[in-house]
Amino acid sequence: MTLQKSFLTAKRVLGKPYEDLELLLQDLKNVLKKNGEDAIAEAIPWINDKEPTVDEITPKHIQLYSMIFHLVNMVEINAAVQARRSKENTSLDSVNGLWGINIKELRDAGLPDEEIMEALQEVAIEPVLTAHPTEAKRATVLEHHRELYVLLVQRENTMYTKNEIRNVDHNIEQALYRLWKTGEIYLEKPDIQDELRNILHYLVNVFPEVISILDRRLLQAVQFNDMNLEAFCASHSFPKITFGDWVGGDRDGHPLVTAEVTHDTLLKLRLNAFVVIRRKLIRLVKRTSFGLPFEHADEALQQRIQEMLSETGPNSVENFERNKGEVFRQFINLMLHKLPVESIRGHATKLLDVEGAYVHSQQLKDDLALLQTSLIQYGAKSIAYDDVTTVIRVVEAFGFHLAALDIRQNSAFHDKAIEQLLEASRAEETDFGNWSEEKRLDFINRELESARPFTTLNAKLGPEAQAVIECYRVIAKHTRKFGTNCIGSFIVSMTRSLSDLLTVYLLAREVGLTEMTEDGMVAEIPVVPLLETIEDLENGPEILQQFLSHPITRRTLAQVQEKYKWKQPVQQVMVGYSDSNKDGGILASQWSLYKAQYALSQVGDDAGVKIRFFHGKGGSISRGAGPTHYFIKALPYGAPNGDIRLTEQGETIAQKYANPANAAYNLELLAANALSKHL
C-alpha cells in the first residue's frame, strides 16, 4: 500500500485530524508551486503518488519533512483539544484528570467544601523549563506555529461565511509561506541566548494568559459541583502556580554558562516580568472606567494614593491626572508609574531605578488587594473578583523575577573548587576530594563556625573555584538588591554524601551568601540534593536525615519558612529519572524512585519538615515521561504533599505548551491531581 492510500485510509477511519492535515498539505503544495518549488511540492508525502528516492533527497526535502511533522503534531494537538471540548460540552466531569471530575470525586468521598478550599490553597505546582538538544525550534518559528494553529481553529468557526473562510485559507497559505522561508531549525547549534529566547516566549506570551484560563476552569468546576462560588472567590482558594528556569543557571557540564551569562539571564527575566505585569495593568486600566472622583473614593484608597504621590514625587502627577474623575484608573496609573522600568512607545525596554518604585512584588500585590477591596465597596464585585484577581494571580506567579533560576553544579566540580580555595589560602592539606567523609565533615563543620572566608576578594584562584565564586558573587549582588525570590536553589548533582551538600555552605560563605546570627550561620539560598543513580536513591534517605539534622540546614529552613509564612519548614529534594534508568533500566529505576520517595517522605515527617520533590523528567518513557495524572497518582503516599515541581525539557515544552488551550490542559492535570493526591 502506498503512503497516499495509507493516508486516505487513516483519514476515512480517524477523520478530522487527517482532514486538517490534508488541508495544510494541499495549501503547502500550492505555496511551493507558486514559488517555483514544483519538485519539492511533488515530494510532499501522503497527498502525492511519487516518493523521492534516497539519491534524490536534498536539504530542501529534509526541511520539508521537518515542517510536515510539525504540522502533524499541530493537527493532532488540535484534535485532542476539540475532543476534550466535545466531551466537556456534555458534562464538565467527563474528562479524566481535570478539575471537574477530581472535585466531584472528592465531594462524593464526603470531603466538605471548606476542606477542599483549604487544601487548594496548599497546592503548588512549578514547571521548570530547561533546554535540551532535541529542541531546535527558534522563537520566531514558535510564533509562526502559534499563528497557524489559531488560523486552523478559526477555520472551524461555523459562523464564518464562505468568503471569510476563503480569507482564513489565504492567511493559512501566507503563514505556511513564512514558515517555509523562515526555516524550521537553527543553521548552527543554538547558543544560550537562543535557548533563553525560547524560554522567554513561553513565560511572556503563553503562561500569563494560561493562568487566567486555568483559574476560570477551576471556577467553572466549583460552580458545576454546586460549591459556593462567592465564598470560593472571597477565600482566594486558588492553587499556587510558579515557574522555574534552568537556562542560564544550569552549569553542570555546561562550561558556557558563565557568571556573566547568569547575570544577563537574571536581568532579562526581571525585565520581562515587568513586561508581563505592565500588559496586565494596562488591560486593567481599560476595564475600570468607572466615574468616581478621587474625593468620593473610600478613605483607605485616598490615603494610599496620597502616599504614592508623595513617594514618587512630581514625575507621577501627570500619570495621576490622566483620568480625572476615574479614581480607580488613576490608582492603576500610579502603579504603572511605580514599576522600575523605562517605557518607550508603550513598551518596557529597560530596567530603571525610579524614585519611589516598587522594590518587591508584594508591594504591588498589596496595592492590587486594596483596589479589589475598594471596587467591592463601590459595588463592582464581579470586576474585583475577575479582572483584579487575574492581575493578582499573575503577580503571584511571576513576581518581579518571572521564573526562579536554579543554579546546578556537580559535586565533583565543587570539590575541585574547595581544593583550589585551600591552595589559594596556603592550607597545609588541599586534596579535599580524596579525604574520607569523616575528615571532610570535621573540616567543614569547623570552618562553618566562622564567617571568615578562605581568601581575599582579589585572590588568584583555579578555574573551578573562579567559576563558582564569580557565579555566587553575581547571585549575592542581585539578591541583595532585589531579594532571593529570583533564585530557586543551589542544586548539587551526583549527591553522594552529606559533605557534598555542606560544601555549598562553605562556597556561599566565600561571597557573603551566608549570615552569622546569634544562633550560628544561616544560608540565604537553600541547598538541594539531586539523587540520580540507583545507589544514590538508596542512600538518599540517610543523607537527607543527616542533612536535616545539621544546625545550619535547620536554621536556613526556619528562615525560609518565616519568610513565606509556611506552616512547617520545606526541604526540596530532586530525583533523577533519566540517569537512574540508564543505571538500572526502567523497572529497577521506577521501583527505586518509588521506594526512595516514600523513605525520604518518612525522613521529612520524622524531622517535622515537608519534603518537596523535584522530579527531573524528560520527554520519553526512558526519561520518566508518561500521562501526568497517572504519574501523580502512582507516587507513593506522602510524596506529593500537594506540591509538584518537575522539569519540562526542551522537546516537550512545545508539545505541551505551544498553544494556550493545550497548555491550560497540561497545567490543570498537574494542579487537579496534586489536589486529589494531597487529600
XYZ file of C-alpha atoms in Angstrom:
679
model
C 0.000 0.000 0.000
C 1.390 3.421 -0.967
C 1.706 6.287 1.508
C -1.154 8.079 -0.253
C -3.504 5.103 0.104
C -2.472 4.650 3.743
C -3.245 8.297 4.364
C -6.678 8.061 2.736
C -7.471 5.009 4.873
C -6.385 6.825 8.030
C -8.459 9.872 7.047
C -11.531 7.701 6.475
C -11.153 5.907 9.826
C -9.837 8.697 12.077
C -11.480 11.677 10.428
C -10.815 15.243 11.500
C -7.082 15.419 12.298
C -6.233 13.901 8.925
C -8.744 16.135 7.144
C -6.973 19.132 8.705
C -3.596 17.696 7.752
C -4.720 17.176 4.155
C -5.861 20.814 4.033
C -2.494 22.065 5.332
C -0.518 19.820 2.988
C -2.535 20.933 -0.040
C -2.053 24.571 0.979
C 1.669 23.956 1.407
C 1.784 22.339 -2.026
C 0.108 25.417 -3.522
C 2.579 27.712 -1.757
C 5.576 25.773 -3.041
C 4.288 25.672 -6.617
C 3.543 29.402 -6.627
C 7.153 29.981 -5.631
C 8.732 27.754 -8.246
C 9.363 24.769 -5.944
C 7.476 22.235 -8.091
C 9.857 19.338 -7.422
C 9.621 19.831 -3.667
C 5.829 20.257 -3.862
C 5.527 16.874 -5.583
C 7.580 15.291 -2.783
C 5.014 16.093 -0.079
C 4.069 12.699 1.384
C 0.526 11.309 1.658
C -1.052 13.583 -0.969
C 1.276 12.653 -3.855
C 1.824 9.342 -5.613
C 5.519 9.801 -6.224
C 8.086 9.456 -3.451
C 11.684 10.657 -3.941
C 14.434 8.072 -3.848
C 17.263 8.349 -1.358
C 19.540 9.753 -4.060
C 17.007 12.469 -4.912
C 16.705 13.823 -1.366
C 18.193 17.298 -0.891
C 18.439 19.635 2.134
C 15.148 21.195 0.986
C 13.466 17.791 1.244
C 14.730 17.474 4.815
C 13.364 20.939 5.621
C 10.043 19.907 4.057
C 9.734 16.714 6.115
C 10.656 18.522 9.324
C 7.976 21.124 8.639
C 5.375 18.465 7.810
C 5.976 16.515 11.009
C 5.357 19.713 12.971
C 2.103 20.133 11.053
C 1.151 16.570 12.022
C 1.783 17.395 15.686
C -0.286 20.565 15.332
C -3.383 18.879 13.909
C -3.169 16.053 16.454
C -2.984 18.534 19.343
C -5.926 20.458 17.895
C -7.901 17.231 17.517
C -7.199 16.317 21.148
C -8.298 19.784 22.323
C -11.509 19.577 20.278
C -12.233 16.058 21.557
C -11.930 17.252 25.170
C -14.173 20.239 24.424
C -16.767 17.937 22.883
C -16.750 15.706 25.968
C -16.985 18.656 28.343
C -19.876 20.051 26.328
C -21.791 17.030 27.616
C -20.545 17.280 31.199
C -17.649 19.061 32.904
C -16.691 15.878 34.776
C -16.276 13.796 31.625
C -12.519 14.269 31.073
C -10.277 12.216 33.319
C -7.762 14.092 35.472
C -9.263 17.592 35.287
C -10.889 19.871 37.884
C -14.481 18.814 37.196
C -14.078 15.097 37.858
C -11.466 15.471 40.615
C -13.548 17.877 42.716
C -16.641 15.711 42.151
C -14.789 12.615 43.389
C -13.559 14.462 46.484
C -17.079 15.654 47.335
C -18.530 12.192 46.624
C -15.987 10.831 49.110
C -17.566 13.052 51.770
C -14.986 15.823 51.977
C -16.592 19.140 52.999
C -16.215 22.149 50.711
C -14.241 24.058 53.358
C -11.614 21.311 53.493
C -11.320 21.236 49.693
C -10.905 25.034 49.555
C -8.303 24.944 52.319
C -6.395 22.155 50.560
C -6.456 24.073 47.272
C -4.509 26.877 48.936
C -1.795 24.337 49.806
C -1.475 23.036 46.237
C 1.628 24.328 44.472
C 2.863 23.406 41.005
C 6.071 24.627 39.390
C 7.130 23.546 35.905
C 10.844 24.218 35.453
C 11.804 24.965 31.851
C 15.078 23.518 30.641
C 16.948 23.495 27.346
C 17.548 20.220 25.560
C 19.499 19.352 22.400
C 16.460 17.742 20.747
C 14.567 21.068 20.803
C 15.826 23.130 17.896
C 12.892 25.419 17.102
C 13.528 29.140 17.092
C 11.317 31.617 18.947
C 10.282 33.080 15.576
C 9.149 29.662 14.379
C 7.202 29.118 17.592
C 5.314 32.346 16.885
C 4.562 31.237 13.308
C 3.304 27.879 14.612
C 1.053 29.693 17.067
C -0.369 31.878 14.260
C -1.022 28.823 12.105
C -2.732 26.991 14.971
C -5.053 29.948 15.605
C -5.973 30.061 11.911
C -6.711 26.333 11.947
C -9.079 26.861 14.884
C -10.693 29.893 13.209
C -11.493 27.763 10.185
C -13.806 25.667 12.364
C -15.999 28.649 13.241
C -19.441 27.763 11.891
C -20.476 31.435 11.968
C -17.977 32.372 9.251
C -19.250 32.992 5.720
C -17.682 31.295 2.697
C -15.778 34.487 1.914
C -14.452 34.665 5.472
C -13.314 31.034 5.253
C -11.542 31.843 1.986
C -9.783 34.690 3.767
C -8.691 32.303 6.537
C -7.399 29.879 3.888
C -5.437 32.723 2.303
C -3.917 33.578 5.697
C -3.014 29.912 6.228
C -1.102 29.917 2.935
C 0.668 33.113 3.968
C 1.636 31.568 7.317
C 2.942 28.434 5.574
C 4.953 30.609 3.195
C 6.556 32.434 6.137
C 7.365 29.117 7.796
C 8.938 27.736 4.621
C 11.055 30.820 4.066
C 11.988 31.192 7.729
C 13.349 27.678 8.106
C 12.320 25.365 10.922
C 15.669 24.880 12.608
C 18.846 26.733 13.501
C 21.595 26.579 10.904
C 24.090 26.473 13.774
C 23.871 24.942 17.211
C 21.675 27.231 19.352
C 23.592 29.186 21.971
C 22.389 30.041 25.463
C 20.793 33.295 24.291
C 18.787 31.354 21.682
C 17.660 28.922 24.366
C 16.714 31.778 26.686
C 14.671 33.486 23.947
C 12.694 30.260 23.528
C 12.033 30.018 27.260
C 11.005 33.680 27.422
C 8.495 33.104 24.615
C 6.507 30.769 26.869
C 6.989 32.734 30.077
C 5.922 36.035 28.497
C 3.480 35.125 25.724
C 1.828 31.877 26.823
C 1.751 31.251 30.565
C 0.346 34.643 31.708
C -2.767 34.020 29.592
C -2.930 30.351 30.556
C -3.154 31.128 34.279
C -6.363 33.065 33.605
C -7.778 30.146 31.590
C -6.850 27.701 34.337
C -8.474 29.836 37.043
C -11.672 30.229 35.018
C -11.832 26.473 34.554
C -11.445 25.968 38.292
C -14.296 28.423 38.950
C -16.450 26.578 36.399
C -15.712 23.286 38.168
C -16.601 24.850 41.531
C -19.920 26.040 40.091
C -20.548 22.716 38.334
C -20.115 20.867 41.627
C -22.560 23.209 43.448
C -19.916 24.750 45.690
C -20.375 28.328 46.938
C -18.720 30.364 44.180
C -18.709 33.687 46.051
C -17.201 32.097 49.169
C -14.584 30.457 46.977
C -13.641 33.766 45.315
C -13.535 35.563 48.660
C -11.261 32.883 50.150
C -8.832 33.176 47.208
C -8.542 29.380 47.199
C -6.541 29.137 44.015
C -3.542 26.807 43.781
C -0.116 28.399 43.670
C 1.421 28.363 40.186
C 5.011 29.447 39.662
C 7.725 28.714 37.121
C 11.389 27.809 37.250
C 14.232 28.104 34.773
C 17.475 26.199 34.207
C 18.624 28.099 31.113
C 21.409 30.418 32.254
C 21.703 28.723 35.643
C 22.414 25.039 34.992
C 26.184 24.770 34.665
C 26.609 21.010 35.256
C 28.507 20.017 32.123
C 27.819 23.426 30.564
C 31.067 25.449 30.648
C 29.478 28.189 28.514
C 27.094 29.051 31.368
C 29.381 31.629 32.949
C 28.770 34.153 35.713
C 28.176 36.780 33.022
C 25.519 34.580 31.405
C 23.788 34.100 34.759
C 23.869 37.854 35.416
C 22.381 38.574 31.989
C 19.722 35.884 32.487
C 18.603 37.292 35.842
C 18.253 40.785 34.369
C 16.323 39.558 31.316
C 13.986 37.534 33.490
C 13.375 40.592 35.683
C 12.752 42.934 32.743
C 10.313 40.503 31.158
C 8.458 40.096 34.448
C 7.664 43.808 34.225
C 6.662 43.385 30.570
C 4.069 40.820 31.676
C 2.823 42.861 34.640
C 2.659 46.074 32.628
C 0.477 44.398 29.993
C -1.929 43.218 32.672
C -2.122 46.611 34.399
C -2.769 48.418 31.100
C -5.598 45.984 30.391
C -6.945 46.602 33.893
C -6.938 50.371 33.292
C -9.230 49.822 30.304
C -11.644 47.747 32.396
C -12.074 50.108 35.352
C -13.507 53.177 33.605
C -15.967 53.947 36.389
C -16.921 57.555 37.026
C -15.808 58.130 40.626
C -13.852 61.272 41.602
C -10.902 60.985 43.971
C -12.713 62.851 46.773
C -15.586 60.333 46.706
C -13.335 57.269 46.976
C -13.069 55.345 50.234
C -10.663 56.697 52.822
C -8.111 53.868 52.528
C -7.810 54.367 48.764
C -7.460 58.143 49.094
C -4.753 57.730 51.723
C -2.782 55.238 49.634
C -2.935 57.473 46.549
C -1.610 60.399 48.587
C 1.220 58.176 49.845
C 2.087 57.087 46.294
C 2.172 60.685 45.047
C 4.480 61.548 47.914
C 6.717 58.500 47.272
C 7.121 59.116 43.553
C 7.500 62.891 43.529
C 6.330 65.370 40.860
C 7.010 62.992 37.957
C 3.930 60.933 38.851
C 1.456 63.837 38.796
C 0.996 63.582 35.024
C 0.107 59.879 35.352
C -2.381 60.644 38.107
C -4.062 63.498 36.224
C -4.533 61.389 33.088
C -8.002 60.053 34.010
C -9.641 62.744 36.128
C -12.887 61.670 37.724
C -11.943 57.965 37.419
C -10.101 57.249 40.636
C -9.590 53.514 40.022
C -7.810 54.250 36.744
C -5.754 56.951 38.444
C -4.700 54.447 41.095
C -3.623 51.894 38.474
C -1.744 54.606 36.541
C 0.289 55.238 39.688
C 1.009 51.502 39.963
C 2.310 51.597 36.388
C 4.476 54.599 37.251
C 5.986 52.728 40.208
C 7.233 49.847 38.030
C 11.043 50.257 37.808
C 11.214 50.175 34.016
C 11.632 52.650 31.204
C 8.841 52.554 28.626
C 9.441 53.695 25.059
C 6.444 53.875 22.708
C 4.406 51.888 25.202
C 6.910 49.048 25.662
C 9.038 48.275 28.719
C 12.576 48.294 27.365
C 14.994 48.909 30.225
C 15.286 48.375 33.972
C 15.483 51.645 35.904
C 15.945 52.846 39.458
C 12.861 55.077 39.659
C 12.129 57.294 42.652
C 9.538 55.595 44.835
C 9.437 52.487 42.627
C 8.259 49.137 43.894
C 11.115 47.089 45.321
C 9.286 43.802 45.891
C 6.241 42.310 44.182
C 4.373 42.079 47.498
C 4.107 45.883 47.489
C 2.280 45.792 44.151
C 0.144 42.893 45.334
C -0.875 44.913 48.423
C -1.965 47.815 46.197
C -3.965 45.449 43.996
C -5.628 43.972 47.084
C -6.618 47.499 48.154
C -8.003 48.154 44.662
C -10.013 44.949 44.912
C -11.463 45.943 48.291
C -12.345 49.435 47.038
C -14.084 48.046 43.953
C -16.139 45.695 46.129
C -17.176 48.643 48.327
C -18.040 50.607 45.185
C -20.290 47.743 44.062
C -18.155 46.352 41.230
C -17.764 42.946 42.837
C -17.511 40.977 39.596
C -14.729 43.256 38.300
C -12.901 42.905 41.615
C -13.118 39.111 41.669
C -12.462 38.638 37.961
C -10.235 41.335 36.458
C -8.275 42.341 39.559
C -7.814 38.746 40.699
C -6.365 37.973 37.258
C -3.621 40.561 37.784
C -3.009 39.459 41.381
C -2.583 35.882 40.185
C -0.045 36.969 37.564
C 1.927 38.903 40.194
C 1.835 35.861 42.488
C 3.022 33.580 39.686
C 5.779 35.714 38.179
C 6.690 38.253 40.853
C 9.376 40.663 39.722
C 11.628 37.772 38.647
C 9.414 35.885 36.112
C 10.899 32.471 36.967
C 13.132 31.184 39.750
C 16.580 30.437 38.344
C 18.131 27.237 39.694
C 21.921 27.072 39.996
C 23.053 23.480 39.397
C 26.594 22.157 39.582
C 28.219 18.751 40.020
C 29.560 17.749 43.449
C 32.943 16.828 41.905
C 33.239 20.363 40.490
C 32.605 21.768 43.978
C 35.322 19.500 45.393
C 37.843 20.932 42.932
C 36.712 24.456 43.801
C 37.334 23.812 47.518
C 40.763 22.336 46.757
C 41.702 25.450 44.790
C 40.427 27.739 47.561
C 42.582 25.822 50.045
C 45.578 26.184 47.732
C 44.946 29.928 47.433
C 44.743 30.208 51.228
C 48.025 28.234 51.531
C 46.499 25.484 53.645
C 48.724 22.537 54.548
C 46.363 19.920 53.111
C 44.469 20.682 49.926
C 43.367 17.344 48.409
C 39.810 17.768 49.749
C 38.289 15.451 47.133
C 40.345 12.497 48.398
C 39.595 12.932 52.094
C 37.410 10.446 53.931
C 33.838 11.530 54.673
C 34.671 11.791 58.370
C 37.624 14.087 57.696
C 35.604 16.200 55.237
C 32.781 16.676 57.730
C 35.152 17.525 60.573
C 36.831 20.159 58.400
C 33.571 21.638 57.056
C 31.915 21.871 60.470
C 34.938 23.627 61.984
C 35.033 26.095 59.107
C 31.311 26.840 59.327
C 31.710 28.058 62.902
C 33.373 31.150 61.458
C 32.242 33.763 58.912
C 35.835 34.214 57.733
C 36.279 33.316 54.031
C 39.206 31.295 52.723
C 40.585 34.046 50.501
C 40.566 37.778 49.906
C 38.499 39.470 47.190
C 41.230 39.624 44.535
C 42.930 36.315 45.278
C 44.091 34.337 42.248
C 42.041 31.136 42.034
C 41.997 27.992 39.933
C 39.378 27.683 37.137
C 36.748 25.723 39.091
C 36.982 27.955 42.163
C 36.926 31.071 39.986
C 33.818 29.863 38.128
C 31.901 29.052 41.317
C 32.907 32.202 43.197
C 32.143 34.511 40.256
C 28.721 32.897 39.855
C 27.958 33.195 43.580
C 29.086 36.844 43.576
C 26.595 37.598 40.803
C 23.855 35.942 42.844
C 24.872 37.736 46.035
C 24.821 41.130 44.304
C 21.489 40.502 42.581
C 19.719 39.113 45.652
C 20.944 41.917 47.924
C 19.319 44.396 45.568
C 16.183 42.522 44.534
C 15.636 39.740 47.088
C 16.107 35.971 46.918
C 12.856 35.071 45.100
C 14.760 35.165 41.802
C 16.864 32.133 42.804
C 15.290 28.713 43.211
C 18.086 26.842 44.954
C 21.630 25.535 44.694
C 21.236 22.015 43.275
C 24.084 19.552 43.789
C 24.250 16.949 41.015
C 25.517 13.497 41.951
C 24.940 13.973 45.666
C 26.761 11.025 47.245
C 27.201 12.161 50.849
C 26.343 14.806 53.437
C 29.607 16.635 52.775
C 28.570 17.183 49.134
C 25.725 19.362 50.421
C 27.574 21.133 53.236
C 30.341 22.083 50.806
C 27.910 24.546 49.203
C 27.605 26.400 52.533
C 31.390 26.859 52.507
C 31.326 28.214 48.971
C 28.396 30.512 49.777
C 30.286 31.844 52.806
C 33.068 32.967 50.472
C 30.868 35.681 48.891
C 28.601 36.608 51.794
C 25.661 34.367 50.889
C 25.629 33.211 54.500
C 24.896 35.219 57.618
C 26.261 34.693 61.118
C 23.389 35.077 63.608
C 23.339 34.708 67.392
C 22.403 31.054 66.922
C 25.023 30.408 64.242
C 25.381 30.509 60.484
C 22.354 30.723 58.152
C 22.453 30.309 54.358
C 20.480 32.730 52.186
C 19.857 30.220 49.370
C 18.636 26.664 50.151
C 20.763 23.688 49.079
C 19.070 20.791 47.272
C 20.401 17.246 46.758
C 19.968 15.633 43.342
C 19.774 11.846 43.636
C 20.372 10.322 40.211
C 21.750 6.782 40.273
C 20.027 3.826 41.907
C 22.766 3.715 44.552
C 22.238 7.411 45.312
C 18.483 6.848 45.614
C 19.113 4.019 48.080
C 21.492 6.159 50.140
C 19.332 9.272 49.833
C 17.210 8.838 52.988
C 20.291 8.544 55.217
C 21.940 11.564 53.564
C 18.734 13.595 53.953
C 18.346 12.606 57.605
C 21.882 13.820 58.323
C 21.344 16.996 56.304
C 18.082 17.894 58.055
C 19.781 17.309 61.403
C 22.549 19.789 60.645
C 22.113 23.064 62.556
C 22.769 25.309 59.529
C 20.161 23.453 57.496
C 17.628 23.716 60.328
C 18.232 27.437 60.745
C 18.120 28.041 56.984
C 14.835 26.169 56.545
C 13.352 28.011 59.531
C 14.316 31.350 57.992
C 12.710 30.435 54.649
C 9.608 29.190 56.477
C 9.270 32.514 58.277
C 9.762 34.459 55.037
C 6.946 32.656 53.203
C 4.718 32.103 56.275
C 4.645 28.346 55.710
C 3.092 26.008 58.257
C 6.307 23.999 58.516
C 9.843 24.033 57.081
C 10.195 22.783 53.489
C 13.188 20.936 52.038
C 13.370 20.305 48.313
C 14.826 17.021 47.052
C 15.425 16.397 43.363
C 15.189 12.871 41.978
C 16.506 11.981 38.517
C 14.520 9.707 36.214
C 16.871 9.605 33.231
C 20.140 8.686 34.958
C 18.500 6.149 37.263
C 17.013 4.485 34.176
C 20.400 4.444 32.431
C 21.861 2.993 35.607
C 19.424 0.109 36.111
C 16.719 0.052 33.441
C 13.101 1.244 33.564
C 11.707 -1.265 36.074
C 14.594 -1.000 38.543
C 14.594 2.771 38.143
C 10.855 3.208 38.781
C 10.894 0.879 41.785
C 13.955 2.610 43.248
C 12.340 6.022 42.743
C 9.143 4.840 44.434
C 10.967 3.378 47.448
C 13.262 6.386 47.748
C 10.435 8.927 47.681
C 8.499 7.006 50.308
C 11.553 6.731 52.565
C 12.541 10.382 52.025
C 8.996 11.453 52.942
C 9.268 9.452 56.171
C 12.579 11.151 56.983
C 10.901 14.512 56.470
C 7.959 13.561 58.686
C 10.310 12.439 61.455
C 12.153 15.771 61.255
C 8.968 17.852 61.077
C 9.920 19.000 57.567
C 7.768 18.892 54.434
C 9.669 17.310 51.537
C 9.085 18.977 48.205
C 10.075 16.579 45.449
C 11.551 17.994 42.275
C 11.089 15.430 39.509
C 13.829 15.523 36.876
C 11.815 14.062 33.998
C 12.263 14.120 30.240
C 10.071 13.614 27.199
C 10.436 9.862 26.628
C 9.428 6.878 28.739
C 13.099 6.184 29.436
C 13.358 9.693 30.898
C 10.297 9.383 33.133
C 7.602 10.659 30.768
C 4.008 9.465 30.721
C 0.446 10.714 31.323
C 0.679 13.375 34.035
C -2.366 12.332 36.077
C -1.272 8.697 36.197
C 2.248 9.763 37.156
C 0.931 11.755 40.138
C -1.488 9.015 41.200
C 1.380 6.496 41.143
C 3.546 8.495 43.548
C 3.957 6.931 46.999
C 1.784 8.069 49.879
C 3.010 11.361 51.321
C 5.334 12.118 48.412
C 3.453 14.918 46.597
C 2.095 16.803 49.662
C 0.079 18.827 47.171
C 3.351 20.229 45.877
C 4.696 19.269 42.435
C 7.897 20.607 40.893
C 9.181 19.000 37.706
C 11.364 19.719 34.710
C 9.851 20.368 31.304
C 12.662 19.573 28.903
C 13.118 21.325 25.572
C 11.388 18.924 23.242
C 8.290 18.559 25.454
C 7.739 22.275 26.070
C 6.344 22.966 22.594
C 4.374 19.725 22.661
C 2.645 20.644 25.921
C 2.572 24.426 25.924
C 2.701 25.742 22.349
C -0.923 26.893 22.426
C -2.932 28.185 25.406
C -5.703 25.553 25.340
C -3.254 22.659 25.476
C -1.025 24.481 27.964
C -4.002 25.026 30.277
C -4.883 21.335 29.981
C -1.401 20.205 30.996
C -1.173 22.625 33.925
C -4.673 21.607 35.024
C -3.608 17.960 35.065
C -0.769 18.913 37.411
C -2.839 21.061 39.764
C -6.036 18.984 39.866
C -4.222 15.727 40.553
C -1.895 17.335 43.089
C -5.071 18.311 44.973
C -6.576 14.821 44.771
C -3.339 13.136 45.844
C -2.955 15.612 48.709
C -6.403 14.796 50.100
